[in-house]
Backbone as JSON, one array per atom type, in Angstrom:
{
  "sequence": "MLKNFTLTHTKIITLFSLLITLSSYSCDKLNDLDVPVLVFPPKFDSNTPEQDYVFQLIQLILKKSNKKYGHCEARLLDHKLPLKRLELYLEQDREIHVAALTVSYARDNNLLPVSIPISKGLMGYRLLMIREGDKNKFSNVNSLADLGKLMAGQGIGWADVSILEHNDLPVITTGSIKTLIDMLAHGRFDYFPRGALQIITEMRAYKGKPVELEPSILLSYPSMTALYVNSNNTKLAQRLEYGLKQS",
  "N": [[114.28, 127.35, 79.04], [113.86, 124.47, 81.01], [114.11, 124.7, 84.75], [115.45, 122.2, 86.65], [114.96, 121.65, 90.23], [116.0, 119.5, 92.63], [114.46, 118.15, 95.12], [115.31, 116.96, 98.71], [114.44, 114.45, 101.1], [114.26, 113.63, 104.5], [113.41, 110.89, 105.1], [113.1, 107.85, 103.24], [110.53, 107.19, 101.16], [108.29, 104.59, 101.22], [106.65, 101.61, 100.5], [104.77, 99.31, 102.46], [104.67, 96.08, 102.98], [101.61, 93.91, 102.49], [99.49, 93.39, 105.23], [98.83, 90.65, 107.75], [95.62, 89.58, 108.44], [92.68, 89.03, 110.56], [89.84, 89.34, 109.6], [88.28, 90.44, 106.77], [87.18, 92.02, 103.56], [86.47, 92.02, 100.01], [84.56, 93.48, 98.76], [81.62, 95.57, 99.77], [78.56, 94.91, 100.82], [75.84, 96.88, 101.22], [73.28, 97.52, 103.22], [71.11, 99.06, 102.12], [71.2, 98.67, 99.45], [71.39, 96.55, 96.28], [73.48, 95.71, 95.04], [76.84, 94.8, 95.59], [79.16, 97.26, 96.86], [81.76, 99.73, 96.42], [82.89, 102.3, 98.23], [83.96, 105.59, 97.84], [85.74, 108.52, 98.58], [84.81, 111.81, 97.28], [87.2, 114.11, 95.29], [87.97, 117.05, 97.41], [87.87, 119.55, 96.4], [86.78, 119.17, 93.79], [84.5, 119.76, 91.25], [83.71, 117.99, 89.54], [83.48, 115.24, 90.51], [83.09, 112.68, 89.38], [84.46, 112.37, 87.1], [86.99, 112.39, 87.63], [90.36, 111.4, 87.51], [91.24, 109.17, 89.54], [88.73, 108.01, 90.52], [87.68, 107.04, 87.99], [89.66, 105.15, 87.45], [89.48, 103.47, 89.63], [86.95, 102.44, 89.02], [87.55, 100.95, 86.59], [89.38, 99.2, 87.73], [87.6, 97.64, 89.27], [86.2, 96.53, 87.5], [88.22, 95.05, 85.92], [88.58, 93.05, 87.75], [86.34, 91.5, 88.23], [85.81, 89.05, 87.42], [87.55, 87.53, 88.95], [86.87, 88.35, 91.68], [84.1, 88.7, 91.89], [81.2, 90.88, 91.17], [81.31, 94.37, 91.61], [80.49, 97.66, 92.61], [81.74, 100.96, 92.12], [81.16, 103.79, 94.08], [80.56, 107.17, 94.75], [80.99, 108.74, 97.99], [78.47, 110.65, 99.43], [79.04, 113.11, 100.51], [81.59, 115.56, 100.95], [85.0, 115.02, 102.35], [87.27, 116.51, 104.53], [90.93, 116.18, 104.49], [92.15, 115.27, 106.92], [89.84, 114.18, 108.38], [88.96, 112.21, 106.56], [91.19, 110.44, 106.68], [90.82, 109.73, 109.14], [88.22, 108.42, 109.16], [88.78, 106.24, 107.39], [90.76, 104.64, 108.82], [88.95, 104.11, 110.96], [87.13, 102.56, 109.53], [84.82, 103.7, 108.48], [82.17, 104.85, 106.44], [83.91, 105.12, 104.3], [85.8, 103.14, 101.85], [88.04, 103.24, 100.51], [90.87, 105.14, 99.49], [92.75, 107.69, 97.76], [95.93, 108.32, 98.39], [99.01, 110.37, 99.27], [101.85, 108.8, 99.6], [103.25, 107.58, 102.63], [105.31, 107.32, 105.7], [103.8, 107.32, 108.11], [101.13, 106.88, 107.13], [101.44, 104.46, 106.08], [101.61, 103.01, 108.42], [99.34, 103.38, 109.73], [97.26, 102.72, 107.95], [96.42, 100.57, 105.21], [98.32, 100.12, 102.36], [97.93, 99.86, 99.02], [100.16, 98.08, 96.95], [100.99, 99.06, 94.62], [102.02, 101.8, 93.16], [99.8, 104.67, 91.94], [100.38, 106.58, 90.27], [102.8, 106.36, 89.21], [104.84, 108.04, 89.87], [104.92, 110.47, 88.91], [103.69, 112.46, 90.56], [105.6, 113.28, 92.08], [106.87, 115.09, 90.41], [106.79, 118.51, 90.41], [105.11, 121.36, 89.02], [104.97, 124.94, 89.09], [102.11, 126.87, 90.19], [101.48, 130.07, 89.71], [100.9, 133.57, 90.63], [99.26, 135.61, 88.24], [101.17, 137.59, 85.96], [103.36, 137.39, 87.49], [106.02, 136.34, 86.42], [108.22, 137.18, 85.98], [109.16, 137.62, 88.6], [110.13, 135.02, 89.12], [112.05, 134.88, 87.33], [114.99, 135.04, 87.92], [115.41, 132.75, 89.5], [117.55, 130.56, 90.25], [118.37, 128.49, 91.79], [117.77, 126.53, 94.62], [118.16, 127.99, 96.99], [117.74, 130.55, 95.92], [114.87, 130.15, 95.39], [113.99, 129.82, 98.01], [113.7, 132.35, 98.91], [111.17, 133.06, 98.47], [107.73, 132.59, 99.0], [106.0, 129.65, 99.43], [102.92, 128.07, 99.08], [100.68, 125.54, 100.65], [98.62, 122.68, 101.31], [97.01, 122.03, 104.65], [98.44, 119.58, 106.58], [99.3, 117.98, 104.5], [101.79, 115.92, 102.81], [103.92, 117.1, 101.27], [104.48, 119.57, 102.9], [106.51, 119.24, 104.79], [108.59, 118.21, 103.34], [109.3, 120.41, 101.77], [109.93, 122.19, 103.87], [112.01, 120.82, 104.96], [113.83, 121.32, 103.01], [114.43, 123.96, 103.17], [112.53, 125.76, 102.33], [110.31, 128.19, 102.65], [106.83, 127.8, 104.04], [103.52, 128.46, 103.78], [100.51, 127.38, 105.18], [97.01, 126.13, 104.38], [93.53, 125.13, 104.5], [92.35, 124.15, 101.9], [92.38, 123.51, 98.42], [90.94, 125.35, 96.79], [90.86, 127.67, 98.82], [93.76, 127.94, 98.77], [94.13, 128.74, 96.3], [92.65, 131.17, 95.95], [94.25, 132.74, 98.0], [96.77, 132.57, 96.71], [96.0, 134.3, 94.44], [95.41, 136.76, 95.6], [97.98, 137.51, 96.67], [99.15, 136.38, 99.13], [101.06, 134.37, 99.16], [103.79, 133.14, 97.08], [103.91, 131.14, 95.29], [102.53, 127.81, 94.42], [103.16, 124.76, 94.35], [102.49, 121.97, 92.35], [101.33, 118.68, 91.41], [102.19, 117.04, 88.4], [100.21, 115.74, 87.4], [98.02, 116.93, 88.22], [98.08, 119.72, 87.78], [97.21, 120.94, 85.12], [94.59, 120.13, 84.95], [93.55, 121.53, 87.03], [94.09, 124.19, 86.62], [92.39, 124.54, 84.41], [89.86, 124.18, 85.96], [90.05, 126.4, 87.36], [89.96, 128.48, 85.83], [88.95, 130.98, 85.71], [90.38, 132.66, 87.74], [93.2, 134.77, 88.58], [95.53, 133.28, 88.01], [98.58, 131.4, 86.63], [100.75, 129.38, 84.88], [103.89, 128.69, 85.85], [106.69, 128.9, 83.81], [109.33, 127.69, 83.72], [110.42, 126.28, 85.94], [110.95, 123.3, 87.64], [110.0, 121.39, 90.32], [111.56, 118.47, 91.95], [110.99, 115.55, 93.64], [110.95, 112.59, 95.92], [107.99, 111.13, 95.62], [104.88, 109.22, 95.92], [101.61, 108.34, 94.97], [99.18, 106.37, 96.35], [96.6, 103.9, 96.58], [94.78, 103.51, 99.62], [93.55, 101.46, 102.02], [91.37, 100.31, 104.75], [93.24, 98.9, 107.55], [92.67, 96.6, 108.31], [91.47, 95.07, 105.97], [92.58, 93.21, 104.05], [91.69, 91.88, 101.76], [90.26, 93.43, 100.04], [92.43, 94.92, 99.5], [94.13, 93.42, 98.27], [92.26, 92.7, 95.94], [92.28, 95.2, 94.85], [94.95, 95.64, 94.1], [95.41, 93.59, 92.13], [93.52, 94.19, 90.22], [94.78, 96.5, 89.37], [97.02, 95.5, 88.27], [95.79, 94.15, 86.08], [94.84, 96.34, 84.49]],
  "CA": [[114.81, 125.97, 79.3], [113.3, 123.9, 82.43], [115.26, 124.35, 85.63], [114.91, 121.16, 87.7], [115.65, 121.47, 91.48], [115.74, 118.24, 93.31], [114.55, 118.06, 96.85], [115.63, 115.78, 99.5], [113.58, 114.28, 102.31], [114.74, 112.78, 105.78], [112.97, 109.46, 104.85], [112.87, 107.37, 101.76], [109.12, 106.72, 101.2], [108.35, 103.06, 100.9], [105.06, 101.03, 100.72], [104.95, 98.37, 103.21], [103.78, 94.64, 102.48], [100.35, 93.73, 103.17], [99.38, 92.81, 106.8], [97.94, 89.53, 108.01], [94.55, 90.0, 109.51], [91.66, 87.96, 110.66], [88.67, 89.46, 108.79], [88.26, 91.5, 105.58], [86.17, 91.89, 102.5], [86.77, 92.47, 98.84], [83.71, 94.51, 98.46], [80.88, 95.46, 100.77], [77.08, 94.86, 100.4], [75.34, 97.96, 101.88], [71.98, 97.32, 103.55], [69.81, 99.43, 101.36], [71.67, 98.25, 98.1], [71.29, 95.34, 95.98], [74.81, 95.07, 94.64], [78.03, 95.22, 96.67], [79.74, 98.46, 96.39], [83.09, 100.2, 97.15], [82.65, 103.71, 98.45], [85.19, 106.42, 97.37], [85.28, 109.97, 98.78], [85.17, 112.66, 96.19], [88.03, 115.15, 95.9], [87.32, 117.95, 98.3], [87.51, 120.69, 95.65], [86.23, 118.75, 92.42], [83.04, 119.94, 90.71], [82.9, 116.88, 88.71], [84.37, 113.97, 91.04], [82.92, 111.3, 88.66], [85.14, 112.53, 85.94], [88.36, 112.47, 88.25], [91.22, 110.14, 87.33], [91.34, 108.26, 90.36], [87.54, 107.43, 90.58], [87.72, 106.21, 86.99], [90.6, 104.19, 87.66], [88.91, 102.52, 90.55], [85.97, 101.71, 88.22], [88.21, 100.2, 85.74], [90.12, 98.19, 88.76], [86.77, 96.73, 89.81], [85.75, 95.72, 86.28], [89.03, 94.01, 85.63], [88.75, 92.2, 88.82], [84.9, 91.05, 88.51], [85.77, 87.35, 87.17], [88.0, 86.67, 90.14], [86.49, 88.54, 93.0], [82.86, 89.18, 91.86], [80.66, 92.07, 90.97], [81.19, 95.48, 92.67], [80.36, 98.85, 91.78], [82.28, 102.14, 92.67], [80.14, 104.78, 94.52], [81.19, 108.29, 95.35], [80.42, 109.18, 98.81], [77.54, 111.76, 99.06], [79.54, 114.41, 100.84], [83.24, 115.44, 100.92], [85.47, 115.0, 103.72], [88.58, 117.21, 104.49], [91.97, 115.2, 104.51], [92.24, 114.66, 108.3], [88.6, 113.25, 108.64], [88.94, 111.29, 105.54], [92.14, 109.4, 106.95], [90.34, 109.03, 110.32], [87.18, 107.59, 108.83], [89.42, 105.07, 106.75], [91.25, 103.99, 109.87], [87.8, 103.67, 111.62], [86.13, 101.67, 108.68], [83.56, 104.2, 108.43], [81.75, 105.38, 105.27], [84.56, 104.94, 102.79], [86.5, 101.98, 101.72], [89.52, 103.16, 99.78], [91.17, 106.69, 99.19], [94.23, 107.88, 97.19], [96.88, 109.48, 99.39], [100.48, 110.46, 99.16], [102.44, 107.65, 100.44], [104.2, 108.07, 103.7], [105.53, 106.32, 106.72], [102.61, 107.48, 109.03], [99.93, 106.26, 106.64], [101.82, 102.91, 106.02], [101.42, 102.37, 109.78], [97.99, 103.58, 110.24], [96.41, 102.1, 106.95], [97.17, 99.3, 104.47], [98.72, 100.59, 101.21], [97.9, 98.86, 97.81], [101.7, 97.99, 96.75], [101.35, 99.46, 93.22], [101.53, 103.42, 92.85], [98.84, 104.91, 90.82], [100.71, 107.81, 89.59], [104.05, 106.35, 88.24], [105.98, 108.72, 90.47], [104.7, 111.89, 88.44], [103.37, 113.32, 91.54], [106.89, 113.93, 92.68], [107.33, 116.28, 89.43], [105.92, 119.75, 90.61], [105.11, 122.66, 88.55], [104.51, 126.16, 90.11], [101.27, 127.81, 89.8], [101.82, 131.34, 90.16], [99.76, 134.73, 90.31], [99.21, 136.32, 86.94], [101.93, 138.59, 85.75], [104.53, 137.23, 88.27], [106.77, 135.48, 85.78], [109.38, 138.24, 86.19], [109.73, 137.38, 89.75], [110.82, 133.8, 88.98], [113.28, 134.53, 86.2], [116.35, 134.87, 88.47], [115.42, 131.84, 90.57], [118.37, 129.41, 89.69], [118.59, 127.48, 92.83], [116.87, 126.27, 95.84], [118.53, 129.17, 97.74], [117.0, 131.7, 95.45], [113.61, 129.67, 95.73], [113.77, 130.08, 99.34], [113.12, 133.62, 99.21], [109.92, 133.23, 98.06], [106.8, 131.78, 99.94], [105.03, 128.53, 98.98], [101.58, 127.6, 99.59], [100.42, 123.91, 100.54], [97.56, 122.08, 102.29], [97.38, 121.46, 106.19], [98.64, 117.93, 106.58], [100.06, 117.48, 103.21], [103.15, 115.38, 103.0], [104.82, 118.03, 100.77], [104.99, 120.4, 103.47], [107.84, 118.62, 105.51], [109.58, 117.98, 102.31], [109.7, 121.71, 101.39], [110.45, 122.81, 104.91], [113.51, 120.14, 105.04], [114.77, 121.93, 102.04], [114.73, 125.48, 103.71], [111.65, 126.58, 101.39], [109.15, 128.63, 103.43], [105.45, 127.44, 103.45], [102.25, 129.08, 104.32], [99.3, 126.22, 104.98], [95.69, 126.48, 104.85], [92.66, 123.93, 104.57], [91.68, 123.69, 100.64], [93.02, 124.13, 97.2], [90.38, 126.77, 96.41], [91.23, 128.66, 99.44], [95.1, 128.43, 98.27], [94.2, 129.45, 94.97], [92.48, 132.25, 96.25], [95.36, 133.39, 98.53], [97.66, 132.95, 95.85], [95.57, 135.32, 93.66], [95.69, 137.62, 96.49], [99.32, 137.84, 97.11], [99.41, 135.79, 100.55], [102.15, 133.65, 98.99], [104.1, 133.35, 95.87], [103.74, 130.01, 94.43], [101.6, 126.81, 94.7], [103.43, 123.49, 93.68], [101.36, 120.99, 92.05], [101.86, 117.6, 90.66], [102.11, 116.97, 86.83], [98.96, 115.0, 86.96], [97.04, 117.77, 88.78], [98.13, 121.2, 87.48], [96.45, 121.23, 83.95], [93.11, 120.09, 85.48], [93.27, 122.83, 87.97], [94.19, 125.41, 85.96], [91.11, 124.63, 83.62], [88.81, 124.39, 86.73], [89.88, 127.85, 88.12], [90.35, 129.62, 84.84], [88.38, 132.54, 86.11], [91.15, 133.14, 88.85], [94.34, 135.26, 88.11], [97.06, 132.6, 88.02], [99.01, 131.05, 85.67], [101.66, 128.23, 85.13], [105.48, 129.25, 85.58], [107.23, 127.89, 82.68], [110.7, 127.5, 83.58], [111.11, 125.74, 86.95], [110.25, 122.04, 87.96], [110.51, 120.71, 91.46], [111.15, 117.02, 91.77], [111.19, 114.8, 94.93], [110.24, 111.26, 95.91], [106.42, 111.2, 95.91], [103.98, 108.63, 95.23], [100.29, 108.36, 95.25], [98.72, 104.88, 96.3], [95.15, 103.65, 97.14], [94.76, 103.01, 100.84], [92.35, 100.94, 102.57], [91.49, 100.08, 106.2], [94.42, 97.9, 107.74], [92.2, 95.03, 108.22], [90.94, 94.8, 104.75], [93.54, 92.74, 103.21], [90.98, 91.25, 100.59], [90.19, 94.65, 99.28], [93.77, 95.52, 99.11], [94.56, 92.24, 97.09], [91.57, 93.04, 94.82], [92.79, 96.52, 94.01], [96.32, 95.34, 93.61], [95.09, 92.43, 91.11], [92.88, 94.79, 89.11], [95.74, 97.48, 88.95], [97.93, 94.65, 87.45], [95.29, 93.71, 84.99], [94.55, 97.5, 83.81]],
  "C": [[114.34, 125.6, 80.73], [114.39, 123.66, 83.45], [114.7, 123.21, 86.76], [115.52, 121.18, 88.93], [115.21, 120.31, 92.24], [115.6, 118.25, 94.66], [114.8, 116.84, 97.54], [114.76, 115.69, 100.61], [114.47, 113.34, 103.44], [114.59, 111.29, 105.62], [112.58, 109.14, 103.62], [111.26, 106.83, 102.16], [109.0, 105.57, 100.54], [106.84, 102.51, 101.07], [105.48, 99.73, 101.42], [104.25, 97.13, 102.81], [102.7, 94.68, 103.32], [100.44, 93.08, 104.39], [98.52, 91.6, 106.76], [96.83, 89.8, 109.09], [93.44, 88.78, 109.59], [90.24, 88.17, 109.82], [88.75, 90.68, 107.86], [87.31, 91.05, 104.46], [86.67, 92.58, 101.31], [85.81, 93.63, 98.18], [82.49, 94.43, 99.37], [79.45, 95.65, 100.4], [76.37, 95.82, 101.6], [73.78, 97.5, 102.05], [70.91, 97.77, 102.78], [70.22, 99.34, 99.67], [71.55, 96.98, 97.66], [72.68, 94.71, 95.53], [75.69, 95.56, 95.69], [78.74, 96.48, 96.13], [81.04, 98.74, 97.29], [82.81, 101.6, 97.04], [83.92, 104.52, 98.34], [84.87, 107.77, 97.84], [85.68, 110.82, 97.67], [86.32, 113.62, 96.64], [87.29, 116.33, 96.59], [86.96, 119.21, 97.5], [87.17, 120.29, 94.17], [84.83, 119.22, 92.27], [82.55, 119.0, 90.02], [83.65, 115.68, 89.08], [84.13, 112.8, 90.16], [83.67, 111.16, 87.49], [86.74, 112.45, 86.28], [89.03, 111.13, 87.8], [91.21, 109.19, 88.08], [89.94, 107.56, 90.52], [87.33, 106.64, 89.27], [88.66, 105.09, 86.87], [90.0, 103.05, 88.6], [87.83, 101.79, 89.71], [86.46, 100.77, 87.12], [88.83, 98.82, 86.63], [89.23, 97.1, 88.92], [86.18, 95.93, 88.56], [86.86, 94.75, 85.76], [89.11, 92.74, 86.54], [87.58, 91.41, 89.08], [85.22, 89.6, 88.43], [86.31, 86.83, 88.4], [87.43, 87.07, 91.48], [84.91, 88.77, 93.04], [82.43, 90.45, 91.5], [80.74, 93.1, 91.95], [81.13, 96.63, 91.92], [81.07, 100.05, 92.59], [81.15, 103.26, 92.78], [81.07, 105.93, 94.95], [80.31, 108.53, 96.76], [79.54, 110.32, 98.83], [77.85, 113.28, 99.66], [81.01, 114.31, 100.95], [83.73, 115.78, 102.2], [86.88, 115.81, 103.49], [89.66, 116.04, 104.84], [91.88, 114.36, 105.9], [91.1, 113.58, 108.5], [88.64, 111.95, 107.61], [89.98, 110.15, 105.97], [91.38, 108.61, 108.08], [89.15, 108.02, 109.99], [87.84, 105.94, 107.97], [90.1, 104.21, 107.7], [90.06, 103.42, 110.83], [87.02, 102.7, 110.96], [84.94, 102.22, 108.62], [83.15, 105.0, 107.06], [82.4, 105.25, 104.05], [85.41, 103.65, 103.12], [87.87, 102.14, 101.3], [89.62, 105.06, 99.7], [92.47, 106.71, 98.69], [94.83, 108.89, 97.83], [98.31, 109.51, 98.97], [100.9, 109.41, 99.89], [103.45, 108.29, 101.49], [104.36, 107.16, 104.99], [104.31, 106.24, 107.73], [101.25, 106.82, 108.33], [100.31, 104.8, 106.27], [101.49, 102.42, 107.2], [100.11, 102.15, 110.15], [96.79, 102.84, 109.41], [97.06, 101.11, 106.24], [97.16, 99.92, 103.01], [98.47, 99.37, 100.07], [99.4, 99.02, 97.23], [102.01, 98.58, 95.52], [101.05, 101.12, 93.24], [100.86, 103.55, 91.71], [99.25, 105.95, 89.83], [101.99, 107.82, 88.87], [104.98, 107.12, 88.82], [105.78, 110.13, 89.86], [104.22, 112.83, 89.53], [104.49, 113.93, 92.27], [107.56, 115.04, 91.6], [106.35, 117.51, 89.82], [106.32, 120.94, 89.94], [104.6, 123.71, 89.51], [103.25, 126.62, 89.34], [101.63, 129.12, 90.33], [100.6, 132.55, 89.93], [100.08, 135.09, 88.83], [99.73, 137.46, 86.95], [103.04, 138.48, 86.91], [105.69, 136.57, 87.76], [108.25, 135.77, 86.08], [109.98, 137.86, 87.65], [110.61, 136.11, 89.92], [112.11, 133.63, 88.06], [114.69, 134.55, 86.62], [116.44, 133.77, 89.48], [116.26, 130.78, 89.69], [119.09, 128.55, 90.59], [117.72, 127.33, 93.78], [116.89, 127.55, 96.9], [117.73, 130.29, 97.24], [115.21, 131.37, 95.52], [113.04, 130.14, 96.98], [113.38, 131.42, 99.77], [111.86, 134.09, 98.93], [109.07, 132.3, 98.91], [105.93, 130.97, 98.9], [103.78, 128.46, 99.78], [101.06, 126.02, 99.47], [99.2, 123.79, 101.72], [97.98, 121.96, 103.69], [97.43, 119.97, 106.03], [99.11, 117.25, 105.44], [101.54, 117.0, 103.3], [104.42, 116.42, 102.35], [105.3, 119.19, 101.81], [106.25, 120.14, 104.33], [108.86, 118.73, 104.46], [110.08, 119.75, 101.77], [110.46, 122.36, 102.44], [112.09, 122.2, 105.29], [114.29, 120.91, 103.97], [114.82, 123.43, 102.04], [113.74, 126.45, 102.81], [110.49, 126.93, 102.47], [107.8, 128.18, 103.1], [104.55, 128.01, 104.26], [101.23, 127.66, 104.08], [98.11, 126.91, 105.31], [94.81, 125.05, 104.47], [92.25, 123.46, 103.13], [92.45, 124.24, 99.64], [92.2, 125.38, 96.77], [90.87, 127.86, 97.41], [92.91, 128.96, 99.14], [95.06, 129.09, 96.99], [93.77, 131.01, 95.36], [93.64, 133.29, 96.99], [96.44, 133.58, 97.68], [97.21, 134.13, 94.87], [95.6, 136.66, 94.38], [96.89, 138.12, 97.2], [99.77, 137.37, 98.38], [100.7, 134.98, 100.27], [102.58, 133.85, 97.7], [104.0, 132.28, 94.83], [103.34, 128.88, 95.04], [102.26, 125.71, 93.94], [102.4, 122.53, 93.53], [101.75, 119.84, 91.13], [101.42, 117.62, 89.16], [101.11, 116.51, 86.53], [97.83, 116.04, 87.32], [96.88, 119.16, 87.95], [97.2, 121.54, 86.25], [94.91, 121.18, 84.25], [92.7, 121.22, 86.26], [93.18, 123.92, 87.52], [92.81, 125.82, 84.98], [89.9, 124.94, 84.56], [88.79, 125.68, 87.31], [90.35, 128.88, 87.0], [90.01, 130.92, 85.02], [89.48, 133.23, 87.19], [92.5, 133.79, 87.97], [95.45, 134.64, 88.43], [97.48, 131.92, 86.77], [100.1, 129.95, 86.0], [103.07, 128.98, 85.05], [106.03, 128.4, 84.76], [108.5, 127.31, 82.77], [111.33, 126.7, 84.91], [110.19, 124.34, 87.22], [111.2, 121.7, 89.43], [110.34, 119.1, 91.46], [111.68, 116.32, 93.36], [110.5, 113.44, 95.02], [108.84, 111.57, 96.54], [105.65, 110.38, 95.32], [102.64, 108.68, 95.94], [99.82, 106.86, 95.29], [97.2, 104.78, 96.69], [95.72, 102.95, 98.51], [93.51, 102.7, 101.29], [92.35, 100.78, 104.21], [92.67, 98.86, 106.7], [93.96, 96.62, 107.95], [91.74, 94.45, 107.03], [91.96, 94.48, 103.61], [92.96, 92.3, 101.92], [90.65, 92.3, 99.53], [91.35, 95.01, 98.68], [94.21, 94.55, 97.88], [93.67, 92.48, 95.82], [92.11, 94.25, 93.89], [94.05, 96.21, 93.55], [96.11, 94.28, 92.32], [94.54, 93.25, 89.91], [93.91, 96.04, 88.55], [96.38, 96.77, 87.91], [97.23, 94.31, 85.91], [94.78, 95.16, 84.06], [95.52, 98.02, 82.91]]
}
């Protein structure tokens, strides 16, 4: 039987309404390209970013909004960005036009969110990736207090960190998913909470690592993923929202 532990947070996560700005665009024509493009950053740890769910969703959004907003092609940035730099570049309107991020007040203040979540709240349902052979360690976990005796792993700057800490769940942080999985495999912490939309793909991607899915525990808390654009780019936000509604 699956044990569902609901976590709380000090702030309710909301998406702010679109801001009014002076200048914006729904798709950008770069100097060396004949067609307008929307540049999206590849996932930092993805080996096949063109197959990732969000990039394929953006391609569908642009296709569904072509008639109203004009032709536009989704392109992957030719290099990967750590999370903090990705947010900084989006704030500065550099290199990328849109990114998929966990919704937070800070991001809503610094960037412009598309007001339709793209994961239907499934990111708030967290399954646990654990070290292979460690299932017995979790067999007597029947409360958050029990789980608090174990150590979680998360990425630096991830919104999940503050939620786990608010619920008295100790967390160790580092820079990337690959590093986290390596640390988990080497016993640096006990479990790695991952979204229901992520964990199966990641388990396949890292199938050579000694990690497995914990079968009996589910963490749930308010967590949404949204597309974010530069705070001045209302036209692109409107196009993405329209395309999502048509998809």
